[in-house]
Amino acid sequence: MEFTKSKWVLCRGRSLLQRTWDEEAVVYDPFSGSTHLLDPVAAAVLHTLSAGDGSVTSITQSLLAEFEADSEEDVLASVHASLAKLQDIGLARSAEE
């Protein structure tokens, strides 16, 4: 599957508490009891997923509007890295899984 065509969702049962400052965000997952420090891009990706729009294309377009970037490819790479991080910490998963 081509990554740019994939869809992502929050893990089932996740009701997250999030606090954001200028350069970082803290997310508490009451399901696992874990607290996670996220960079601005990962926090924005998580926010977009929480809003229900999990296509990689939509996430990338949303972040292009929010952050200054040299290219769409740079933003796409950041989205990919953020989704991998969110998956590793159990907050998001591919909708195809």
Short mmCIF file of C-alpha atoms in Angstrom, two decimals:
data_model
loop_
_atom_site.label_atom_id
_atom_site.label_comp_id
_atom_site.label_asym_id
_atom_site.label_seq_id
_atom_site.Cartn_x
_atom_site.Cartn_y
_atom_site.Cartn_z
CA MET A 1 0.00 0.00 0.00
CA GLU A 2 1.27 3.45 -0.85
CA PHE A 3 1.70 5.42 2.39
CA THR A 4 0.20 8.66 1.02
CA LYS A 5 -3.07 6.86 0.29
CA SER A 6 -3.43 5.36 3.75
CA LYS A 7 -5.88 6.39 6.46
CA TRP A 8 -5.13 6.57 10.18
CA VAL A 9 -7.34 6.62 13.26
CA LEU A 10 -6.97 6.97 17.00
CA CYS A 11 -6.73 3.64 18.76
CA ARG A 12 -10.11 2.36 19.89
CA GLY A 13 -11.30 3.60 23.25
CA ARG A 14 -8.85 6.48 23.38
CA SER A 15 -10.19 9.55 25.11
CA LEU A 16 -7.05 11.65 25.39
CA LEU A 17 -6.34 14.68 27.52
CA GLN A 18 -4.00 17.14 25.83
CA ARG A 19 -2.28 20.33 26.93
CA THR A 20 -0.38 22.41 24.37
CA TRP A 21 2.25 25.10 24.79
CA ASP A 22 4.16 27.01 22.14
CA GLU A 23 6.65 24.33 21.16
CA GLU A 24 5.30 21.12 22.68
CA ALA A 25 2.27 19.24 23.90
CA VAL A 26 1.63 16.72 26.64
CA VAL A 27 -0.95 14.00 26.08
CA TYR A 28 -2.33 11.80 28.83
CA ASP A 29 -3.86 8.47 27.86
CA PRO A 30 -6.19 7.38 30.69
CA PHE A 31 -6.49 3.92 29.13
CA SER A 32 -2.80 3.13 29.61
CA GLY A 33 -2.02 5.68 32.32
CA SER A 34 0.83 7.01 30.18
CA THR A 35 1.78 10.62 29.57
CA HIS A 36 3.58 11.50 26.33
CA LEU A 37 5.52 14.60 25.30
CA LEU A 38 4.85 15.44 21.65
CA ASP A 39 6.56 17.87 19.31
CA PRO A 40 4.36 20.43 17.50
CA VAL A 41 3.98 18.31 14.35
CA ALA A 42 2.97 15.15 16.23
CA ALA A 43 0.52 17.22 18.31
CA ALA A 44 -1.01 18.68 15.15
CA VAL A 45 -1.29 15.23 13.58
CA LEU A 46 -2.98 13.91 16.73
CA HIS A 47 -5.39 16.86 16.71
CA THR A 48 -6.29 16.19 13.08
CA LEU A 49 -6.89 12.51 13.85
CA SER A 50 -9.08 13.51 16.82
CA ALA A 51 -11.16 15.62 14.45
CA GLY A 52 -11.80 12.47 12.42
CA ASP A 53 -9.80 13.25 9.28
CA GLY A 54 -7.13 10.60 9.08
CA SER A 55 -6.08 10.49 5.46
CA VAL A 56 -2.37 11.17 5.07
CA THR A 57 -3.14 13.59 2.24
CA SER A 58 -5.56 15.61 4.41
CA ILE A 59 -3.17 15.62 7.37
CA THR A 60 -0.35 16.83 5.12
CA GLN A 61 -2.49 19.59 3.61
CA SER A 62 -3.62 20.70 7.07
CA LEU A 63 -0.03 20.91 8.29
CA LEU A 64 1.11 22.76 5.17
CA ALA A 65 -1.40 25.46 6.08
CA GLU A 66 -0.28 25.51 9.74
CA PHE A 67 3.53 25.26 9.50
CA GLU A 68 6.08 26.90 7.28
CA ALA A 69 7.88 24.26 5.27
CA ASP A 70 10.27 24.19 2.35
CA SER A 71 8.24 21.62 0.47
CA GLU A 72 5.27 19.32 0.62
CA GLU A 73 7.70 16.39 0.66
CA ASP A 74 9.23 17.74 3.91
CA VAL A 75 5.80 17.95 5.52
CA LEU A 76 4.86 14.48 4.26
CA ALA A 77 8.07 13.07 5.79
CA SER A 78 7.21 14.77 9.11
CA VAL A 79 3.66 13.39 8.98
CA HIS A 80 5.03 9.90 8.32
CA ALA A 81 7.46 10.18 11.26
CA SER A 82 4.73 11.52 13.56
CA LEU A 83 2.29 8.75 12.62
CA ALA A 84 4.99 6.16 13.28
CA LYS A 85 5.66 7.72 16.70
CA LEU A 86 1.94 7.87 17.56
CA GLN A 87 1.62 4.21 16.52
CA ASP A 88 4.65 3.21 18.61
CA ILE A 89 3.19 4.81 21.74
CA GLY A 90 -0.25 3.27 21.14
CA LEU A 91 -2.25 6.38 20.31
CA ALA A 92 -2.91 5.83 16.59
CA ARG A 93 -3.05 3.02 14.08
CA SER A 94 -3.53 2.50 10.40
CA ALA A 95 -7.23 2.15 9.57
CA GLU A 96 -6.31 -0.84 7.41
CA GLU A 97 -5.06 -2.84 10.42
#
